Short mmCIF file of C-alpha atoms in Angstrom, two decimals:
data_model
loop_
_atom_site.label_atom_id
_atom_site.label_comp_id
_atom_site.label_asym_id
_atom_site.label_seq_id
_atom_site.Cartn_x
_atom_site.Cartn_y
_atom_site.Cartn_z
CA UNK A 1 -30.66 9.31 30.05
CA UNK A 2 -29.60 5.75 29.24
CA UNK A 3 -29.06 3.42 32.22
CA UNK A 4 -25.42 2.35 32.54
CA UNK A 5 -24.16 4.77 29.88
CA UNK A 6 -22.29 7.97 30.66
CA UNK A 7 -22.19 10.68 27.98
CA UNK A 8 -23.97 8.61 25.30
CA UNK A 9 -23.28 9.62 21.68
CA UNK A 10 -25.38 9.05 18.56
CA UNK A 11 -23.12 8.41 15.58
CA UNK A 12 -24.41 8.61 12.00
CA UNK A 13 -22.52 6.55 9.41
CA UNK A 14 -23.18 5.75 5.76
CA UNK A 15 -23.11 1.99 5.31
CA UNK A 16 -23.82 1.95 1.56
CA UNK A 17 -21.16 3.61 -0.63
CA UNK A 18 -23.34 3.18 -3.74
CA UNK A 19 -25.49 6.09 -2.51
CA UNK A 20 -22.57 8.50 -3.02
CA UNK A 21 -21.86 7.53 -6.63
CA UNK A 22 -25.45 6.96 -7.78
CA UNK A 23 -25.95 10.63 -8.84
CA UNK A 24 -22.91 10.36 -11.14
CA UNK A 25 -24.28 7.26 -12.86
CA UNK A 26 -27.63 9.01 -13.24
CA UNK A 27 -26.19 12.23 -14.67
CA UNK A 28 -23.50 10.96 -17.07
CA UNK A 29 -23.75 8.55 -19.97
CA UNK A 30 -20.27 7.09 -19.40
CA UNK A 31 -18.23 6.86 -16.20
CA UNK A 32 -14.62 5.69 -15.88
CA UNK A 33 -13.38 4.54 -12.47
CA UNK A 34 -9.61 4.19 -12.45
CA UNK A 35 -6.98 3.82 -9.75
CA UNK A 36 -3.86 1.86 -8.96
CA UNK A 37 -5.46 0.16 -5.95
CA UNK A 38 -8.79 -1.35 -7.01
CA UNK A 39 -7.95 -5.04 -6.55
CA UNK A 40 -9.82 -7.29 -6.33
CA UNK A 41 -11.60 -5.42 -9.08
CA UNK A 42 -14.72 -7.62 -9.13
CA UNK A 43 -15.84 -6.38 -5.70
CA UNK A 44 -16.44 -2.77 -6.82
CA UNK A 45 -19.55 -3.46 -8.96
CA UNK A 46 -21.12 -5.11 -5.90
CA UNK A 47 -20.13 -2.30 -3.52
CA UNK A 48 -21.19 0.51 -5.89
CA UNK A 49 -24.15 -1.35 -7.46
CA UNK A 50 -23.45 -1.11 -11.19
CA UNK A 51 -22.71 -3.41 -14.13
CA UNK A 52 -19.39 -2.49 -15.79
CA UNK A 53 -19.14 -2.50 -19.60
CA UNK A 54 -15.37 -2.98 -19.30
CA UNK A 55 -13.43 -4.25 -16.30
CA UNK A 56 -9.68 -4.51 -16.66
CA UNK A 57 -6.60 -4.69 -14.44
CA UNK A 58 -3.51 -3.56 -16.33
CA UNK A 59 0.17 -4.28 -15.88
CA UNK A 60 2.78 -1.55 -15.65
CA UNK A 61 4.67 -0.77 -18.87
CA UNK A 62 8.31 -0.48 -17.87
CA UNK A 63 11.71 -0.70 -19.53
CA UNK A 64 13.30 -2.33 -16.46
CA UNK A 65 12.09 -4.15 -13.30
CA UNK A 66 11.73 -0.90 -11.37
CA UNK A 67 9.99 -2.32 -8.31
CA UNK A 68 11.02 -5.33 -6.25
CA UNK A 69 8.30 -6.71 -3.97
CA UNK A 70 9.61 -9.06 -1.29
CA UNK A 71 7.59 -11.14 1.19
CA UNK A 72 9.48 -11.64 4.46
CA UNK A 73 7.86 -14.34 6.58
CA UNK A 74 10.52 -14.90 9.25
CA UNK A 75 13.52 -13.33 10.88
CA UNK A 76 17.12 -14.44 10.54
CA UNK A 77 16.48 -16.86 13.46
CA UNK A 78 13.68 -18.50 11.37
CA UNK A 79 10.97 -17.37 13.81
CA UNK A 80 7.79 -16.44 11.89
CA UNK A 81 6.89 -12.74 11.96
CA UNK A 82 3.32 -11.44 11.96
CA UNK A 83 1.18 -8.73 13.54
CA UNK A 84 -1.64 -11.18 14.26
CA UNK A 85 -3.16 -10.36 17.66
CA UNK A 86 -1.74 -13.47 19.28
CA UNK A 87 1.77 -12.84 17.91
CA UNK A 88 2.25 -9.07 17.98
CA UNK A 89 3.32 -8.96 21.66
CA UNK A 90 5.76 -11.86 21.29
CA UNK A 91 9.21 -10.50 22.16
CA UNK A 92 10.75 -12.71 19.47
CA UNK A 93 8.55 -11.07 16.81
CA UNK A 94 9.27 -7.57 18.17
CA UNK A 95 13.01 -8.28 18.20
CA UNK A 96 12.96 -9.72 14.67
CA UNK A 97 11.03 -6.73 13.30
CA UNK A 98 13.57 -4.41 14.95
CA UNK A 99 16.57 -6.32 13.57
CA UNK A 100 14.90 -6.42 10.15
CA UNK A 101 14.45 -2.64 10.09
CA UNK A 102 18.03 -2.01 11.24
CA UNK A 103 19.55 -4.33 8.64
CA UNK A 104 17.38 -3.04 5.81
CA UNK A 105 18.15 0.60 6.67
CA UNK A 106 21.87 -0.22 6.73
CA UNK A 107 21.69 -1.66 3.20
CA UNK A 108 19.25 0.80 1.58
CA UNK A 109 20.42 4.36 0.81
CA UNK A 110 18.45 7.60 1.24
CA UNK A 111 14.84 7.39 2.46
CA UNK A 112 12.93 4.41 3.88
CA UNK A 113 9.26 4.50 4.94
CA UNK A 114 7.88 1.92 7.36
CA UNK A 115 4.13 1.47 7.86
CA UNK A 116 2.47 -0.10 10.89
CA UNK A 117 -1.11 -1.33 11.24
CA UNK A 118 -2.19 1.23 13.88
CA UNK A 119 -0.94 4.09 16.04
CA UNK A 120 -1.22 1.98 19.20
CA UNK A 121 0.83 -0.86 17.70
CA UNK A 122 3.49 1.55 16.41
CA UNK A 123 3.76 3.24 19.79
CA UNK A 124 4.08 -0.07 21.66
CA UNK A 125 6.68 -1.58 19.31
CA UNK A 126 8.76 1.63 19.16
CA UNK A 127 8.74 1.69 22.97
CA UNK A 128 9.97 -1.92 23.06
CA UNK A 129 12.63 -1.16 20.42
CA UNK A 130 13.87 1.75 22.51
CA UNK A 131 14.38 -0.57 25.47
CA UNK A 132 16.17 -3.13 23.27
CA UNK A 133 18.55 -0.50 21.81
CA UNK A 134 17.09 -0.90 18.30
CA UNK A 135 16.52 2.83 17.84
CA UNK A 136 20.10 3.57 18.89
CA UNK A 137 21.36 1.13 16.26
CA UNK A 138 18.97 2.60 13.69
CA UNK A 139 20.30 6.14 14.13
CA UNK A 140 23.78 4.95 13.12
CA UNK A 141 22.57 4.66 9.51
CA UNK A 142 19.53 6.99 9.37
CA UNK A 143 17.69 9.72 11.21
CA UNK A 144 14.38 8.54 12.64
CA UNK A 145 11.07 10.42 12.22
CA UNK A 146 7.67 9.31 13.54
CA UNK A 147 4.16 10.18 12.37
CA UNK A 148 1.77 11.35 15.10
CA UNK A 149 -1.94 12.14 15.15
CA UNK A 150 -1.03 15.85 15.25
CA UNK A 151 -1.05 17.21 11.67
CA UNK A 152 1.39 20.05 12.43
CA UNK A 153 3.91 17.71 14.07
CA UNK A 154 3.69 15.22 11.18
CA UNK A 155 4.11 17.97 8.57
CA UNK A 156 7.22 19.24 10.35
CA UNK A 157 8.59 15.70 10.61
CA UNK A 158 8.03 15.18 6.86
CA UNK A 159 9.88 18.40 6.04
CA UNK A 160 12.85 17.37 8.16
CA UNK A 161 12.74 13.86 6.70
CA UNK A 162 13.10 15.31 3.20
CA UNK A 163 15.94 17.57 4.33
CA UNK A 164 17.75 14.54 5.75
CA UNK A 165 17.33 12.70 2.44
CA UNK A 166 18.49 15.74 0.43
CA UNK A 167 21.60 16.13 2.57
CA UNK A 168 22.68 12.51 2.04
CA UNK A 169 22.27 11.59 5.73
CA UNK A 170 19.31 9.35 4.98
CA UNK A 171 16.19 8.89 7.09
CA UNK A 172 13.50 6.43 8.04
CA UNK A 173 9.89 7.56 8.54
CA UNK A 174 7.72 5.44 10.84
CA UNK A 175 4.07 5.88 9.92
CA UNK A 176 0.64 4.28 10.05
CA UNK A 177 -1.56 2.69 7.38
CA UNK A 178 -4.74 4.78 6.94
CA UNK A 179 -2.87 7.80 8.37
CA UNK A 180 -1.97 11.06 6.63
CA UNK A 181 1.29 9.75 5.16
CA UNK A 182 -0.31 6.66 3.57
CA UNK A 183 -3.08 8.63 1.86
CA UNK A 184 -1.61 11.55 -0.04
CA UNK A 185 2.15 11.89 0.45
CA UNK A 186 4.47 10.74 -2.34
CA UNK A 187 7.94 9.39 -1.62
CA UNK A 188 9.39 9.58 -5.12
CA UNK A 189 13.06 9.27 -6.06
CA UNK A 190 15.49 9.33 -3.11
CA UNK A 191 12.68 10.17 -0.66
CA UNK A 192 11.50 6.56 -0.84
CA UNK A 193 13.87 3.83 -1.96
CA UNK A 194 11.91 1.29 0.09
CA UNK A 195 8.56 0.92 1.83
CA UNK A 196 8.26 -1.68 4.58
CA UNK A 197 4.74 -2.84 5.48
CA UNK A 198 4.82 -4.33 8.98
CA UNK A 199 1.73 -6.55 9.11
CA UNK A 200 -1.58 -6.66 7.25
CA UNK A 201 -3.57 -3.44 7.90
CA UNK A 202 -6.97 -4.86 8.82
CA UNK A 203 -9.54 -2.48 10.25
CA UNK A 204 -10.35 -2.64 13.96
CA UNK A 205 -13.01 -5.34 13.79
CA UNK A 206 -14.73 -4.39 17.08
CA UNK A 207 -15.64 -0.96 15.73
CA UNK A 208 -19.44 -0.50 15.92
CA UNK A 209 -19.51 1.28 12.56
CA UNK A 210 -17.52 -1.49 10.86
CA UNK A 211 -19.67 -4.21 12.43
CA UNK A 212 -22.80 -2.44 11.16
CA UNK A 213 -21.35 -2.04 7.67
CA UNK A 214 -20.26 -5.69 7.48
CA UNK A 215 -23.74 -6.81 8.51
CA UNK A 216 -25.32 -4.47 5.94
CA UNK A 217 -23.08 -5.71 3.09
CA UNK A 218 -23.77 -9.33 3.99
CA UNK A 219 -27.54 -8.82 4.20
CA UNK A 220 -28.10 -6.62 1.14
CA UNK A 221 -25.28 -7.50 -1.27
CA UNK A 222 -24.18 -10.97 -0.10
CA UNK A 223 -20.59 -9.77 0.41
CA UNK A 224 -19.00 -12.01 3.02
CA UNK A 225 -17.37 -10.40 6.03
CA UNK A 226 -13.94 -11.93 5.44
CA UNK A 227 -13.99 -11.05 1.74
CA UNK A 228 -14.56 -7.38 2.51
CA UNK A 229 -11.96 -7.27 5.31
CA UNK A 230 -9.33 -8.92 3.09
CA UNK A 231 -10.20 -6.60 0.19
CA UNK A 232 -9.95 -3.51 2.38
CA UNK A 233 -6.68 -4.56 4.08
CA UNK A 234 -4.86 -5.50 0.86
CA UNK A 235 -6.04 -2.29 -0.81
CA UNK A 236 -4.55 -0.31 2.07
CA UNK A 237 -1.28 -2.29 1.87
CA UNK A 238 -1.08 -1.57 -1.88
CA UNK A 239 -1.73 2.11 -1.26
CA UNK A 240 1.10 2.24 1.29
CA UNK A 241 3.75 0.49 -0.81
CA UNK A 242 2.64 2.36 -3.95
CA UNK A 243 4.03 5.60 -2.44
CA UNK A 244 7.47 4.46 -3.62
CA UNK A 245 7.05 4.57 -7.42
CA UNK A 246 6.08 7.80 -9.15
CA UNK A 247 7.70 7.95 -12.61
CA UNK A 248 9.12 5.79 -15.40
CA UNK A 249 12.69 6.33 -14.15
CA UNK A 250 11.84 5.86 -10.45
CA UNK A 251 12.53 2.63 -8.58
CA UNK A 252 11.96 1.18 -5.13
CA UNK A 253 11.57 -1.86 -2.89
CA UNK A 254 8.19 -3.03 -1.56
CA UNK A 255 8.68 -5.19 1.51
CA UNK A 256 5.71 -7.09 2.94
CA UNK A 257 6.81 -8.17 6.42
CA UNK A 258 4.21 -10.66 7.61
CA UNK A 259 3.90 -14.42 7.09
CA UNK A 260 0.26 -13.98 5.96
CA UNK A 261 1.37 -12.30 2.71
CA UNK A 262 2.82 -15.65 1.68
CA UNK A 263 -0.67 -17.14 1.49
CA UNK A 264 -2.08 -17.17 -2.02
CA UNK A 265 -5.51 -15.95 -0.89
CA UNK A 266 -3.86 -12.80 0.48
CA UNK A 267 -1.23 -11.87 -2.09
CA UNK A 268 -3.50 -12.71 -5.06
CA UNK A 269 -5.59 -9.66 -4.08
CA UNK A 270 -2.66 -7.31 -4.71
CA UNK A 271 -2.83 -5.25 -7.94
CA UNK A 272 -1.52 -6.80 -11.16
CA UNK A 273 1.20 -4.11 -11.45
CA UNK A 274 2.71 -5.46 -8.21
CA UNK A 275 2.06 -9.13 -8.94
CA UNK A 276 3.87 -8.91 -12.30
CA UNK A 277 7.11 -8.41 -10.34
CA UNK A 278 6.33 -10.74 -7.41
CA UNK A 279 8.03 -13.93 -8.61
CA UNK A 280 8.31 -17.15 -6.61
CA UNK A 281 11.91 -16.45 -5.56
CA UNK A 282 10.72 -13.33 -3.72
CA UNK A 283 8.25 -15.25 -1.52
CA UNK A 284 8.70 -16.83 1.92
CA UNK A 285 12.01 -15.10 2.68
CA UNK A 286 13.95 -14.74 5.90
CA UNK A 287 15.53 -11.37 6.70
CA UNK A 288 19.01 -12.41 5.56
CA UNK A 289 17.66 -13.90 2.30
CA UNK A 290 15.73 -10.67 1.64
CA UNK A 291 18.89 -8.61 2.19
CA UNK A 292 20.61 -10.46 -0.65
CA UNK A 293 17.71 -9.61 -2.99
CA UNK A 294 17.79 -5.98 -1.78
CA UNK A 295 21.49 -5.58 -2.55
CA UNK A 296 21.16 -7.22 -5.97
CA UNK A 297 18.21 -4.99 -6.89
CA UNK A 298 20.00 -1.80 -5.82
CA UNK A 299 23.10 -2.76 -7.85
CA UNK A 300 20.87 -3.33 -10.89
CA UNK A 301 19.07 0.01 -10.48
CA UNK A 302 22.39 1.86 -10.03
CA UNK A 303 23.29 1.21 -13.67
CA UNK A 304 22.83 4.10 -16.15
CA UNK A 305 19.35 4.37 -17.66
CA UNK A 306 19.08 2.94 -21.16
CA UNK A 307 17.55 5.92 -22.99
CA UNK A 308 16.55 3.81 -26.00
CA UNK A 309 14.69 1.37 -23.77
CA UNK A 310 13.07 4.28 -21.91
CA UNK A 311 11.78 5.78 -25.15
CA UNK A 312 10.26 2.43 -26.11
CA UNK A 313 7.66 2.74 -23.32
CA UNK A 314 6.84 6.39 -23.99
CA UNK A 315 4.52 7.70 -26.69
CA UNK A 316 5.65 10.42 -29.07
CA UNK A 317 3.36 13.36 -29.81
CA UNK A 318 2.63 11.91 -33.25
CA UNK A 319 1.60 8.57 -31.74
CA UNK A 320 -0.69 10.30 -29.26
CA UNK A 321 -2.34 12.25 -32.09
CA UNK A 322 -2.83 9.04 -34.08
CA UNK A 323 -4.56 7.44 -31.09
CA UNK A 324 -7.05 10.29 -30.72
CA UNK A 325 -10.09 9.63 -32.93
CA UNK A 326 -11.95 12.43 -34.67
CA UNK A 327 -14.65 13.96 -32.46
CA UNK A 328 -18.07 12.43 -33.00
CA UNK A 329 -21.55 13.55 -32.08
CA UNK A 330 -22.39 12.45 -28.54
CA UNK A 331 -25.76 10.69 -28.66
CA UNK A 332 -25.60 9.03 -25.24
CA UNK A 333 -28.39 9.71 -22.78
CA UNK A 334 -27.48 10.39 -19.15
CA UNK A 335 -28.19 7.33 -17.08
CA UNK A 336 -28.18 4.99 -20.06
CA UNK A 337 -24.45 4.71 -20.69
CA UNK A 338 -21.97 2.42 -19.05
CA UNK A 339 -19.21 2.39 -16.47
CA UNK A 340 -15.66 1.22 -17.08
CA UNK A 341 -13.40 0.07 -14.25
CA UNK A 342 -9.64 0.01 -14.84
CA UNK A 343 -6.73 -0.53 -12.49
CA UNK A 344 -3.32 0.77 -13.50
CA UNK A 345 -0.39 2.72 -12.07
CA UNK A 346 0.91 4.24 -15.30
CA UNK A 347 3.08 7.27 -14.57
#
C-alpha cells in the first residue's frame, strides 16, 4: 500500500509518438504523410523523428470562396470573449456567448455545430444559458441537440439532428473538441452551414500524462511546452471547423469565437487552406459585425453554381491519364527512401 493514497493506479502511456511510426519508415522506401490538419508542419519531423524530402502546405483549389472564417473577439457590447480560465466564469462572457449563438442561429439556415473546449465547460455554460433563457430563445430558430459521453445517446442525437436538418426545421448541435463528433463525423451540405468554435481547445495542462509528455519532448527533442500546446490546440480547432467543408460545391462558415484567435502567433498556426480565406476584414470582429459578414456570405453562396468555373478546378480523365507516368522499376531499398509531408484539404 502507498501511504496517503486510496486505490492507487499505475498508468502506462507512450510519450514518444516516433516509436509508433518507426516500423513504417524501416519497412518502406517512401512514406507520404498527408492530412488537412498538420499545421504547423515543421513540428512533425521533430515529433516523429525523420527528415522529410518534401514538406509542403497546399492551398485549396476552389472556383469560389466556399469557406468564410471569422474571428469574433467581443460581443455586441464590446466586452472581450474568451474561454481563458480567468474569464470563462464571467457572466458577461457567458451572456455574450449565448447571445452570439442565438443571433448566428437566427441568421444561418439548416444545421449549425458548436464546439466547446471540454464537457465540463459545455455543461456549466449550457446550465447558465438555461437560467438566462438563452436556450428558450435558441429553440425559436433551431432544435437543440447536445453531445454526451454516452456513445449511444450521442449517436441518437446525431440521427435526430440530421432529421431536423432534412425536414427544414434546422438544428444546432452542441459538442466538444476531442469528442466523438469532432473526430470522425462529417457535417457536409445542409448538415453544417456553420461551425462555431467557442474558445481555444487546449489540453488539460494538469494531466499527469500530459505533464510527463511535455517534459519528455522538452528533454529529448527540445520542443518547448508552449509550442506543443499551441500546436495541439490549433490542430484540434482546425479539425473541428473542417467538418463543415466536404466537396467542391459545399460551403460553410468557420467562426472562431475567442479573442486569442486574433493574435498572430495563434492564427498563423492554422492550415494554409483556412488562412487563404482569412483576410484582415474578418479579424477582430464584434458579434454584430460578424453577422453582417455572415449574411453577405450566405447571399453570395445562394447564387447558382457556375458550372464552367466548377469544371476549371476539376481534372478530366484525359488529364489524369497524362499526369500518370509510365510504371518504372522500383529500385528503392526499405529504410533508405524518404518521407513526404503534405497538408491539403482537396475534396
